[in-house]
Short mmCIF file of C-alpha atoms and ligand atoms in Angstrom, two decimals:
data_model
loop_
_atom_site.label_atom_id
_atom_site.label_comp_id
_atom_site.label_asym_id
_atom_site.label_seq_id
_atom_site.Cartn_x
_atom_site.Cartn_y
_atom_site.Cartn_z
CA MET A 1 -203.99 -207.98 -65.13
CA GLN A 2 -201.15 -205.84 -66.40
CA HIS A 3 -199.25 -207.27 -69.39
CA GLY A 4 -195.62 -206.31 -69.94
CA ILE A 5 -195.19 -207.71 -73.41
CA VAL A 6 -197.10 -208.95 -76.49
CA GLN A 7 -195.64 -211.99 -78.20
CA LYS A 8 -197.04 -212.76 -81.66
CA PHE A 9 -196.25 -216.07 -83.34
CA GLY A 10 -196.73 -216.39 -87.10
CA GLY A 11 -197.93 -219.34 -89.17
CA THR A 12 -194.62 -221.21 -89.37
CA SER A 13 -194.00 -220.61 -85.66
CA VAL A 14 -197.18 -222.57 -84.85
CA GLY A 15 -196.93 -224.84 -87.90
CA SER A 16 -195.79 -228.08 -86.27
CA ALA A 17 -195.48 -229.73 -82.87
CA GLU A 18 -191.80 -228.89 -82.84
CA ALA A 19 -192.49 -225.22 -83.55
CA ILE A 20 -195.16 -225.06 -80.85
CA ARG A 21 -192.73 -226.58 -78.34
CA ARG A 22 -190.38 -223.73 -79.16
CA VAL A 23 -193.22 -221.29 -78.62
CA GLY A 24 -193.76 -222.91 -75.21
CA ALA A 25 -190.12 -222.35 -74.30
CA ILE A 26 -190.12 -218.73 -75.53
CA VAL A 27 -193.32 -217.84 -73.67
CA GLY A 28 -192.07 -219.67 -70.57
CA GLN A 29 -188.88 -217.58 -70.60
CA ALA A 30 -190.96 -214.40 -70.71
CA ARG A 31 -193.43 -215.43 -68.01
CA ASP A 32 -192.19 -212.78 -65.56
CA ARG A 33 -193.19 -210.10 -68.06
CA ALA A 34 -196.82 -211.31 -68.08
CA PRO A 35 -196.99 -212.08 -71.82
CA PHE A 36 -200.08 -211.53 -73.93
CA VAL A 37 -199.76 -214.12 -76.71
CA VAL A 38 -201.20 -213.63 -80.22
CA VAL A 39 -201.16 -216.46 -82.74
CA SER A 40 -201.68 -216.89 -86.48
CA ALA A 41 -203.32 -219.91 -88.04
CA VAL A 42 -201.13 -222.99 -88.56
CA GLY A 43 -198.96 -222.20 -91.64
CA GLY A 44 -200.86 -222.63 -94.91
CA VAL A 45 -204.27 -223.07 -93.27
CA THR A 46 -205.65 -219.62 -94.16
CA ASN A 47 -204.79 -220.27 -97.82
CA ARG A 48 -206.57 -223.60 -97.60
CA LEU A 49 -209.63 -222.00 -96.03
CA PHE A 50 -209.80 -219.59 -98.96
CA ALA A 51 -209.39 -222.50 -101.39
CA LEU A 52 -212.13 -224.37 -99.58
CA GLY A 53 -214.44 -221.35 -99.88
CA GLU A 54 -213.76 -221.20 -103.63
CA ALA A 55 -214.30 -224.93 -104.07
CA ALA A 56 -217.58 -224.82 -102.14
CA LEU A 57 -218.77 -221.91 -104.25
CA ALA A 58 -217.90 -223.76 -107.45
CA GLY A 59 -219.65 -226.90 -106.24
CA GLY A 60 -216.35 -228.80 -106.07
CA ASP A 61 -215.19 -231.43 -103.63
CA VAL A 62 -214.78 -229.77 -100.25
CA ALA A 63 -214.77 -232.97 -98.22
CA GLU A 64 -211.19 -233.74 -99.10
CA LEU A 65 -209.98 -230.20 -98.43
CA ALA A 66 -211.71 -230.27 -95.03
CA ARG A 67 -210.13 -233.64 -94.28
CA ASP A 68 -206.67 -232.25 -95.08
CA ILE A 69 -207.16 -229.28 -92.77
CA GLU A 70 -208.42 -231.55 -90.03
CA ALA A 71 -205.57 -234.04 -90.48
CA LEU A 72 -202.99 -231.25 -90.23
CA HIS A 73 -204.35 -230.07 -86.88
CA ARG A 74 -204.91 -233.55 -85.50
CA LYS A 75 -201.35 -234.55 -86.34
CA ILE A 76 -199.93 -231.55 -84.49
CA LEU A 77 -202.10 -232.37 -81.48
CA THR A 78 -201.09 -236.03 -81.51
CA ASP A 79 -197.41 -235.14 -81.89
CA LEU A 80 -197.76 -232.86 -78.88
CA GLY A 81 -199.37 -235.67 -76.89
CA LEU A 82 -202.68 -233.82 -76.74
CA GLY A 83 -206.14 -235.21 -77.58
CA PRO A 84 -206.78 -234.79 -81.33
CA ASP A 85 -210.46 -234.03 -80.74
CA LEU A 86 -209.62 -230.63 -79.30
CA VAL A 87 -210.36 -229.00 -82.67
CA ALA A 88 -213.55 -230.98 -83.36
CA PRO A 89 -216.05 -228.14 -82.65
CA TRP A 90 -214.32 -225.81 -85.12
CA MET A 91 -214.00 -228.51 -87.75
CA ALA A 92 -217.75 -229.10 -87.40
CA GLU A 93 -218.35 -225.37 -87.93
CA LEU A 94 -216.04 -225.44 -90.96
CA ARG A 95 -218.01 -228.27 -92.59
CA ASP A 96 -221.33 -226.56 -91.84
CA LEU A 97 -220.13 -223.33 -93.40
CA ALA A 98 -218.74 -225.09 -96.47
CA HIS A 99 -222.02 -226.95 -96.81
CA GLY A 100 -223.94 -223.67 -96.60
CA VAL A 101 -221.81 -222.06 -99.29
CA ALA A 102 -222.13 -225.08 -101.56
CA LEU A 103 -225.89 -225.23 -101.07
CA LEU A 104 -226.52 -221.55 -101.73
CA ARG A 105 -223.70 -221.13 -104.24
CA GLU A 106 -223.08 -217.85 -102.52
CA ARG A 107 -220.08 -216.69 -100.50
CA SER A 108 -220.28 -213.17 -99.15
CA PRO A 109 -217.20 -211.46 -97.66
CA ARG A 110 -218.92 -211.96 -94.32
CA THR A 111 -219.15 -215.70 -94.84
CA GLN A 112 -215.58 -215.89 -96.13
CA ASP A 113 -214.32 -214.09 -93.03
CA ARG A 114 -216.11 -216.53 -90.78
CA LEU A 115 -214.57 -219.41 -92.74
CA ALA A 116 -211.10 -217.82 -92.61
CA SER A 117 -211.44 -217.27 -88.86
CA LEU A 118 -211.32 -220.98 -88.18
CA GLY A 119 -207.55 -221.16 -88.69
CA GLU A 120 -206.71 -218.83 -85.82
CA ARG A 121 -209.54 -220.15 -83.67
CA MET A 122 -208.06 -223.65 -83.87
CA SER A 123 -204.40 -222.67 -83.52
CA ALA A 124 -205.15 -220.62 -80.38
CA ARG A 125 -206.71 -223.72 -78.78
CA ILE A 126 -203.74 -225.88 -79.67
CA VAL A 127 -201.08 -223.42 -78.49
CA ALA A 128 -202.94 -222.70 -75.23
CA ALA A 129 -203.30 -226.42 -74.56
CA HIS A 130 -199.58 -226.92 -75.07
CA LEU A 131 -198.65 -223.98 -72.83
CA ALA A 132 -200.87 -225.46 -70.13
CA GLN A 133 -199.21 -228.83 -70.70
CA VAL A 134 -195.81 -227.32 -69.89
CA GLY A 135 -197.12 -225.76 -66.71
CA LEU A 136 -198.07 -222.25 -67.78
CA SER A 137 -201.50 -220.98 -66.79
CA ALA A 138 -202.58 -220.24 -70.35
CA HIS A 139 -206.06 -220.12 -71.83
CA PRO A 140 -207.30 -219.59 -75.40
CA LEU A 141 -209.21 -216.42 -76.17
CA ASP A 142 -211.01 -215.26 -79.30
CA ALA A 143 -210.00 -211.70 -80.25
CA TRP A 144 -213.49 -210.35 -79.50
CA ASP A 145 -213.43 -211.83 -76.01
CA ALA A 146 -210.17 -209.93 -75.57
CA GLY A 147 -212.10 -206.75 -76.51
CA LEU A 148 -211.20 -206.28 -80.20
CA GLU A 149 -214.24 -204.77 -81.89
CA THR A 150 -213.99 -203.65 -85.53
CA ASP A 151 -216.03 -201.98 -88.24
CA ALA A 152 -217.93 -204.24 -90.65
CA ARG A 153 -215.52 -204.01 -93.58
CA PHE A 154 -215.19 -207.75 -93.99
CA GLY A 155 -211.79 -208.79 -95.30
CA CYS A 156 -210.09 -205.54 -94.26
CA ALA A 157 -211.73 -204.53 -90.98
CA ARG A 158 -210.28 -201.83 -88.71
CA PRO A 159 -210.68 -201.51 -84.94
CA LEU A 160 -213.39 -199.14 -83.68
CA PRO A 161 -212.26 -196.22 -81.52
CA THR A 162 -214.01 -197.86 -78.57
CA SER A 163 -211.91 -200.99 -78.95
CA ASP A 164 -208.94 -199.85 -76.82
CA ALA A 165 -211.11 -199.31 -73.75
CA LYS A 166 -212.75 -202.70 -74.26
CA ILE A 167 -209.36 -204.39 -74.59
CA ARG A 168 -208.24 -202.80 -71.33
CA ALA A 169 -211.48 -203.73 -69.58
CA ALA A 170 -211.19 -207.35 -70.71
CA ALA A 171 -207.60 -207.51 -69.43
CA ARG A 172 -208.54 -206.08 -66.05
CA ASP A 173 -210.65 -209.09 -65.08
CA ARG A 174 -208.21 -211.69 -66.32
CA THR A 175 -205.39 -213.73 -64.88
CA GLY A 176 -202.85 -216.01 -66.54
CA ILE A 177 -201.52 -215.97 -70.11
CA PRO A 178 -204.14 -215.37 -72.81
CA VAL A 179 -203.50 -217.01 -76.18
CA VAL A 180 -205.45 -214.76 -78.50
CA THR A 181 -206.49 -215.31 -82.13
CA GLY A 182 -204.62 -212.89 -84.43
CA TYR A 183 -206.18 -211.59 -87.67
CA LEU A 184 -209.73 -211.54 -86.25
CA GLY A 185 -212.24 -209.18 -84.75
CA ARG A 186 -216.00 -208.84 -84.45
CA GLU A 187 -218.25 -206.06 -85.67
CA PRO A 188 -220.94 -204.55 -83.42
CA SER A 189 -223.75 -206.77 -84.68
CA GLY A 190 -221.73 -209.86 -83.81
CA ALA A 191 -220.26 -211.15 -87.10
CA ILE A 192 -216.61 -212.21 -87.19
CA THR A 193 -214.31 -209.96 -89.25
CA THR A 194 -210.72 -210.29 -90.49
CA LEU A 195 -208.08 -207.55 -90.65
CA GLY A 196 -206.70 -208.57 -94.06
CA ARG A 197 -204.10 -211.16 -95.03
CA GLY A 198 -201.06 -211.14 -92.78
CA GLY A 199 -203.13 -209.23 -90.21
CA SER A 200 -201.92 -210.99 -87.07
CA ASP A 201 -199.00 -208.55 -86.85
CA TYR A 202 -201.58 -205.78 -86.83
CA SER A 203 -203.54 -207.58 -84.08
CA ALA A 204 -200.39 -207.74 -81.98
CA ALA A 205 -199.85 -203.99 -82.37
CA ILE A 206 -203.51 -203.17 -81.62
CA PHE A 207 -203.44 -205.17 -78.38
CA GLY A 208 -199.97 -203.95 -77.45
CA ALA A 209 -200.92 -200.30 -77.91
CA ALA A 210 -204.21 -200.64 -76.02
CA LEU A 211 -202.47 -202.37 -73.12
CA SER A 212 -199.42 -200.04 -73.12
CA VAL A 213 -196.97 -202.93 -73.01
CA GLU A 214 -193.20 -202.36 -72.99
CA GLU A 215 -192.53 -204.26 -76.18
CA ILE A 216 -194.34 -205.98 -79.06
CA GLN A 217 -192.48 -209.07 -80.23
CA ILE A 218 -193.14 -210.48 -83.71
CA TRP A 219 -191.81 -214.05 -83.76
CA THR A 220 -191.36 -215.39 -87.29
CA ASP A 221 -189.24 -217.69 -89.45
CA VAL A 222 -186.35 -215.33 -90.29
CA ASP A 223 -183.73 -213.56 -88.14
CA GLY A 224 -185.55 -210.24 -88.32
CA VAL A 225 -186.14 -207.68 -91.01
CA MET A 226 -183.46 -208.35 -93.62
CA THR A 227 -181.72 -206.18 -96.21
CA ALA A 228 -184.01 -207.85 -98.82
CA ASP A 229 -186.50 -210.71 -98.88
CA PRO A 230 -184.22 -213.68 -98.08
CA ARG A 231 -186.29 -215.80 -100.46
CA GLN A 232 -185.26 -213.49 -103.30
CA VAL A 233 -181.73 -212.57 -102.28
CA LYS A 234 -179.66 -215.33 -100.71
CA THR A 235 -177.07 -212.93 -99.32
CA ALA A 236 -179.65 -210.82 -97.45
CA ARG A 237 -178.68 -210.10 -93.87
CA ARG A 238 -180.35 -208.93 -90.70
CA VAL A 239 -181.03 -205.23 -90.17
CA PRO A 240 -180.34 -204.53 -86.47
CA VAL A 241 -182.55 -201.46 -86.11
CA LEU A 242 -185.21 -199.58 -88.08
CA SER A 243 -187.25 -196.48 -87.34
CA PHE A 244 -191.03 -196.78 -87.38
CA ALA A 245 -191.04 -194.69 -90.54
CA GLU A 246 -188.57 -197.01 -92.28
CA ALA A 247 -190.48 -200.11 -91.20
CA ALA A 248 -193.75 -198.60 -92.42
CA GLU A 249 -192.21 -197.87 -95.83
CA LEU A 250 -190.88 -201.41 -96.11
CA ALA A 251 -194.20 -202.93 -95.17
CA PHE A 252 -196.07 -200.79 -97.70
CA PHE A 253 -193.60 -201.84 -100.39
CA GLY A 254 -194.60 -205.41 -99.73
CA ALA A 255 -191.97 -206.78 -97.31
CA LYS A 256 -194.23 -209.45 -95.93
CA VAL A 257 -192.35 -209.69 -92.65
CA LEU A 258 -194.47 -206.88 -91.15
CA HIS A 259 -198.08 -206.13 -92.09
CA PRO A 260 -198.42 -202.54 -93.41
CA ALA A 261 -200.92 -201.42 -90.75
CA THR A 262 -198.77 -202.75 -87.90
CA MET A 263 -196.79 -199.60 -87.26
CA ALA A 264 -199.72 -197.22 -86.73
CA PRO A 265 -200.83 -198.38 -83.27
CA ALA A 266 -197.22 -198.87 -82.15
CA VAL A 267 -196.26 -195.38 -83.29
CA ARG A 268 -199.29 -193.88 -81.57
CA ALA A 269 -198.36 -195.55 -78.28
CA LYS A 270 -194.57 -195.28 -78.91
CA ILE A 271 -194.07 -198.98 -78.21
CA PRO A 272 -190.95 -200.59 -79.68
CA ILE A 273 -191.40 -203.64 -81.87
CA ARG A 274 -188.90 -206.44 -82.07
CA VAL A 275 -188.87 -208.97 -84.93
CA LEU A 276 -187.40 -212.30 -83.81
CA ASN A 277 -186.75 -215.81 -85.12
CA THR A 278 -188.64 -218.62 -83.36
CA TRP A 279 -185.98 -221.06 -84.57
CA ARG A 280 -183.10 -218.96 -83.23
CA PRO A 281 -184.46 -217.16 -80.17
CA GLU A 282 -180.97 -216.31 -78.96
CA GLU A 283 -180.42 -214.00 -81.96
CA ARG A 284 -181.07 -210.33 -81.37
CA GLY A 285 -183.55 -209.78 -84.18
CA THR A 286 -184.55 -206.36 -85.46
CA ARG A 287 -185.62 -203.52 -83.19
CA VAL A 288 -188.15 -201.05 -84.59
CA VAL A 289 -188.05 -197.81 -82.64
CA ALA A 290 -189.46 -194.27 -82.74
CA ALA A 291 -186.15 -192.48 -83.38
CA LEU A 292 -182.71 -193.59 -84.53
CA ALA A 293 -179.38 -192.59 -83.03
CA ALA A 294 -176.97 -191.06 -85.54
CA SER A 295 -174.94 -194.29 -85.65
CA GLU A 296 -178.06 -196.27 -86.51
CA ARG A 297 -178.78 -194.46 -89.73
CA GLY A 298 -178.01 -195.97 -93.09
CA ILE A 299 -179.63 -197.69 -96.04
CA LYS A 300 -181.74 -200.43 -94.52
CA SER A 301 -183.48 -202.61 -97.04
CA ILE A 302 -184.81 -203.19 -100.53
CA ALA A 303 -188.44 -204.20 -100.99
CA THR A 304 -190.37 -204.99 -104.12
CA LYS A 305 -193.82 -205.26 -105.59
CA GLY A 306 -193.55 -207.68 -108.46
CA HIS A 307 -196.80 -206.93 -110.26
CA ILE A 308 -197.74 -203.35 -110.87
CA ALA A 309 -199.12 -201.23 -113.68
CA ALA A 310 -198.51 -197.54 -114.40
CA VAL A 311 -201.20 -195.13 -115.54
CA ASN A 312 -199.86 -192.12 -117.42
CA VAL A 313 -202.15 -189.13 -117.65
CA VAL A 314 -201.38 -186.27 -120.02
CA ALA A 315 -203.60 -183.19 -120.24
CA SER A 316 -201.69 -180.13 -121.33
CA GLU A 317 -204.61 -177.68 -121.13
CA MET A 318 -205.59 -178.75 -117.67
CA MET A 319 -202.22 -178.76 -116.12
CA PHE A 320 -202.07 -175.31 -114.63
CA GLN A 321 -205.64 -175.26 -113.46
CA TYR A 322 -206.92 -175.83 -109.99
CA GLY A 323 -208.21 -179.24 -109.18
CA PHE A 324 -206.41 -181.24 -111.87
CA LEU A 325 -204.76 -183.62 -109.42
CA GLU A 326 -207.97 -183.82 -107.51
CA ARG A 327 -209.88 -184.96 -110.59
CA ILE A 328 -207.28 -187.65 -111.19
CA ALA A 329 -207.29 -188.79 -107.57
CA ASP A 330 -211.06 -188.75 -107.59
CA ALA A 331 -211.24 -191.17 -110.54
CA PHE A 332 -209.12 -193.66 -108.59
CA ALA A 333 -211.01 -193.10 -105.34
CA ARG A 334 -214.43 -193.48 -106.98
CA HIS A 335 -213.50 -196.92 -108.25
CA GLU A 336 -211.66 -197.86 -105.07
CA VAL A 337 -208.28 -198.36 -106.72
CA VAL A 338 -205.31 -197.76 -104.42
CA VAL A 339 -202.42 -195.70 -105.83
CA ASP A 340 -198.87 -196.57 -104.70
CA VAL A 341 -196.50 -194.08 -106.26
CA ILE A 342 -197.12 -190.78 -108.01
CA ALA A 343 -194.71 -188.79 -110.15
CA THR A 344 -195.63 -185.53 -111.84
CA SER A 345 -194.09 -183.33 -114.46
CA GLU A 346 -195.30 -180.07 -115.98
CA VAL A 347 -197.74 -181.78 -118.31
CA SER A 348 -198.23 -185.27 -117.07
CA VAL A 349 -198.92 -187.40 -114.04
CA ALA A 350 -197.87 -191.03 -113.67
CA LEU A 351 -199.41 -193.26 -111.02
CA THR A 352 -198.76 -196.89 -110.16
CA VAL A 353 -201.31 -199.42 -108.96
CA ASP A 354 -201.36 -203.12 -108.19
CA ALA A 355 -201.54 -205.05 -111.47
CA ALA A 356 -204.65 -206.87 -110.27
CA ALA A 357 -206.59 -203.62 -109.78
CA ARG A 358 -209.64 -203.11 -112.01
CA LEU A 359 -208.40 -200.21 -114.10
CA GLU A 360 -210.96 -200.07 -116.93
CA PRO A 361 -213.52 -197.81 -115.21
CA VAL A 362 -210.74 -195.53 -113.93
CA VAL A 363 -209.27 -195.16 -117.41
CA GLU A 364 -212.71 -194.43 -118.82
CA ASP A 365 -213.19 -191.59 -116.33
CA LEU A 366 -209.71 -190.17 -116.89
CA ALA A 367 -210.18 -190.29 -120.65
CA THR A 368 -213.00 -187.72 -120.40
CA PHE A 369 -210.43 -185.00 -119.69
CA SER A 370 -206.99 -186.39 -120.60
CA GLU A 371 -204.97 -188.78 -122.70
CA VAL A 372 -204.40 -191.96 -120.77
CA THR A 373 -202.02 -194.83 -121.36
CA VAL A 374 -201.53 -197.90 -119.21
CA VAL A 375 -198.22 -199.71 -119.08
CA ARG A 376 -198.30 -203.22 -117.67
CA GLU A 377 -195.67 -205.83 -116.75
CA LEU A 378 -193.88 -203.45 -114.43
CA ALA A 379 -192.40 -203.91 -110.97
CA LEU A 380 -191.67 -201.52 -108.15
CA VAL A 381 -188.39 -201.47 -106.26
CA GLY A 382 -188.18 -199.48 -103.06
CA VAL A 383 -184.90 -198.60 -101.39
CA VAL A 384 -185.55 -197.62 -97.79
CA GLY A 385 -183.43 -195.79 -95.23
CA GLU A 386 -183.49 -192.39 -93.56
CA GLU A 387 -179.94 -192.00 -94.84
CA LEU A 388 -181.43 -191.21 -98.24
CA ARG A 389 -182.24 -187.78 -96.81
CA ASP A 390 -178.73 -186.52 -97.14
CA GLY A 391 -177.01 -189.38 -98.89
CA LEU A 392 -176.43 -187.85 -102.29
CA GLY A 393 -173.90 -190.54 -103.03
CA ILE A 394 -176.47 -193.23 -102.46
CA GLN A 395 -178.88 -191.87 -105.03
CA ALA A 396 -176.03 -191.70 -107.49
CA ARG A 397 -175.12 -195.31 -106.74
CA ILE A 398 -178.69 -196.46 -107.29
CA PHE A 399 -178.97 -194.85 -110.72
CA ALA A 400 -175.44 -195.88 -111.67
CA THR A 401 -176.39 -199.48 -110.90
CA LEU A 402 -179.43 -199.23 -113.17
CA ALA A 403 -177.27 -197.77 -115.92
CA GLU A 404 -174.72 -200.57 -115.56
CA LEU A 405 -177.51 -203.11 -115.86
CA GLY A 406 -178.91 -201.32 -118.89
CA VAL A 407 -182.26 -200.85 -117.17
CA ARG A 408 -184.22 -197.70 -117.76
CA ALA A 409 -186.31 -196.52 -114.81
CA GLU A 410 -189.86 -196.08 -116.12
CA MET A 411 -190.58 -193.82 -113.22
CA ALA A 412 -188.85 -192.74 -110.00
CA SER A 413 -190.21 -191.09 -106.92
CA TYR A 414 -188.54 -189.75 -103.84
CA GLY A 415 -191.16 -189.67 -101.08
CA ALA A 416 -191.88 -186.60 -98.97
CA THR A 417 -190.51 -188.34 -95.89
CA ARG A 418 -187.31 -188.66 -97.90
CA ASN A 419 -186.59 -192.06 -96.48
CA ASN A 420 -187.35 -194.04 -99.61
CA LEU A 421 -186.65 -194.01 -103.29
CA SER A 422 -189.11 -195.89 -105.48
CA ILE A 423 -188.13 -197.00 -108.93
CA VAL A 424 -190.42 -198.58 -111.48
CA VAL A 425 -188.69 -201.06 -113.79
CA PRO A 426 -189.76 -203.62 -116.39
CA ARG A 427 -190.88 -206.74 -114.57
CA GLU A 428 -188.55 -209.01 -116.52
CA ARG A 429 -185.55 -207.10 -115.13
CA LEU A 430 -186.70 -207.05 -111.51
CA LYS A 431 -184.40 -209.81 -110.32
CA ASP A 432 -181.33 -208.25 -111.95
CA VAL A 433 -182.15 -204.89 -110.42
CA VAL A 434 -182.68 -206.25 -106.92
CA ASP A 435 -179.52 -208.38 -107.04
CA GLY A 436 -177.51 -205.50 -108.47
CA LEU A 437 -178.75 -202.96 -105.96
CA HIS A 438 -178.30 -205.34 -103.06
CA GLU A 439 -174.75 -205.99 -104.05
CA ARG A 440 -173.94 -202.31 -104.58
CA LEU A 441 -175.68 -201.02 -101.46
CA PHE A 442 -174.98 -203.79 -98.95
CA GLN A 443 -172.06 -205.88 -100.11
CA ALA A 444 -169.71 -203.56 -101.91
CA PRO A 445 -166.72 -202.71 -99.68
P1 ADP B 501 -195.35 -215.09 -90.35
O1 ADP B 501 -196.21 -216.22 -90.71
O2 ADP B 501 -194.41 -215.37 -89.22
O3 ADP B 501 -196.13 -213.80 -90.16
P2 ADP B 501 -194.60 -214.19 -92.99
O4 ADP B 501 -194.45 -215.25 -94.01
O5 ADP B 501 -195.85 -213.39 -93.00
O6 ADP B 501 -194.36 -214.87 -91.56
O7 ADP B 501 -193.37 -213.18 -93.05
C1 ADP B 501 -192.05 -213.68 -92.96
C2 ADP B 501 -191.49 -213.79 -94.37
O8 ADP B 501 -191.38 -212.49 -94.92
C3 ADP B 501 -190.10 -214.33 -94.44
O9 ADP B 501 -190.08 -215.74 -94.48
C4 ADP B 501 -189.56 -213.70 -95.74
O10 ADP B 501 -189.61 -214.59 -96.82
C5 ADP B 501 -190.53 -212.57 -96.04
N1 ADP B 501 -189.83 -211.29 -96.20
C6 ADP B 501 -190.04 -210.41 -97.21
N2 ADP B 501 -189.25 -209.36 -97.12
C7 ADP B 501 -188.50 -209.52 -96.01
C8 ADP B 501 -187.47 -208.75 -95.38
N3 ADP B 501 -187.05 -207.59 -95.86
N4 ADP B 501 -186.94 -209.25 -94.23
C9 ADP B 501 -187.36 -210.42 -93.73
N5 ADP B 501 -188.31 -211.19 -94.30
C10 ADP B 501 -188.87 -210.76 -95.42
N1 LIG B 502 -203.47 -216.36 -90.95
C1 LIG B 502 -203.62 -215.06 -91.59
C2 LIG B 502 -203.03 -215.10 -92.98
O1 LIG B 502 -202.46 -216.08 -93.39
C3 LIG B 502 -203.07 -213.94 -90.78
C4 LIG B 502 -201.58 -213.97 -90.50
O2 LIG B 502 -200.96 -215.02 -90.67
O3 LIG B 502 -201.05 -212.94 -90.10
O4 LIG B 502 -203.16 -214.15 -93.70
MG1 MG B 503 -197.10 -212.52 -91.55
#
């Protein structure tokens, strides 16, 4: 069958009977567009599945954790007037897996992915059962049965190039509304994989691109993409429209509302994304589109990474030689440490990484040809908007705000796409900086 739209519902949107009833109404309204529904695990369940894996590995008490997870799902089912035993087969698998981990005291990424998969596998059953209950011809579907095949990088799997054709083939033979598990895939030898935390957005984009739908809807618990994380900045407001490039920048800076990989399939297939609020479906949300009209340009949002470290590399003799940057990049690549922001001067290079990254081996390598210092307790602030391209006044306002706050930027970088300005500041001043910038960029008259 031909789907017109993908509708993805996040953890909070499937987190209670009341939320799932809203999902039923939203999907029902879209029934003429032949929706392809993607769901996350019930809110908080993936975290609990990770905690359960840890507890099993440490030989702790998993029975109680399993009981909690089961009770949460059974309550939702009961509140919906559905039989609570619907999730029993997956709860049995969960206990078996936990038992296996506890027995062997071993939890490979492959095992952890299988454990983590249970959240989405249960929520898809519950949501499909409710949709059927309200008269929609819905059926639950595991991502692999919808054609999503990935590589075997457990914990951060990516779809195989053959996946699109398989997704289309699976859709061809189907009727009704599929309720598909987000976040999951399966590698060629048959083991379940996950796409990384928050990966259901990515699933929605993968399916939407493969099926050439008209729109990918991301239903969540806020009115859309906001001018800042509404949990950090109370005065944050909805951004009506973003370009793919702006949304990608925001996601990479850590705005949790869209998973960083989400944009790639949508960009490839030029499919607009819309971010919408399950609790206020009448609101217009945020449109994410390929190109902006002139009137749609502006500064869009501020995103942050609260825990980063900077690595400063100084090697005056090397600087004008070929391959210096390559040697630096190579040290990071060899030890699989991801670099966020790079700033260079004539004699030095500064790079930022996630504070949790294992830097010791990288520093050891770098020290063989340079002087290296690591600065910790830093945070990254990203101001995003294509307007930064020609908005000289905006850059001035950003640095003036820092000066007013008495905050020295440890590092600043203006990306090649010129739609973002990244500033590294001491972590203890992050809140002041975000509040100050938000006020100056979005609230000042
Ligand atoms: P879901 O479970 O629906 O995928 P997430 O928790 O992953 O929801 O993402 C939504 C959350 O993202 C919001 O509740 C909000 O706190 C956070 N967030 C961070 N930055 C932004 C932003 N710029 N705009 C909107 N939400 C943001
Ligand atoms: N349930 C998964 C997580 O919590 C995927 C998602 O919600 O997007 O990371
Ligand atoms: Mg999410």
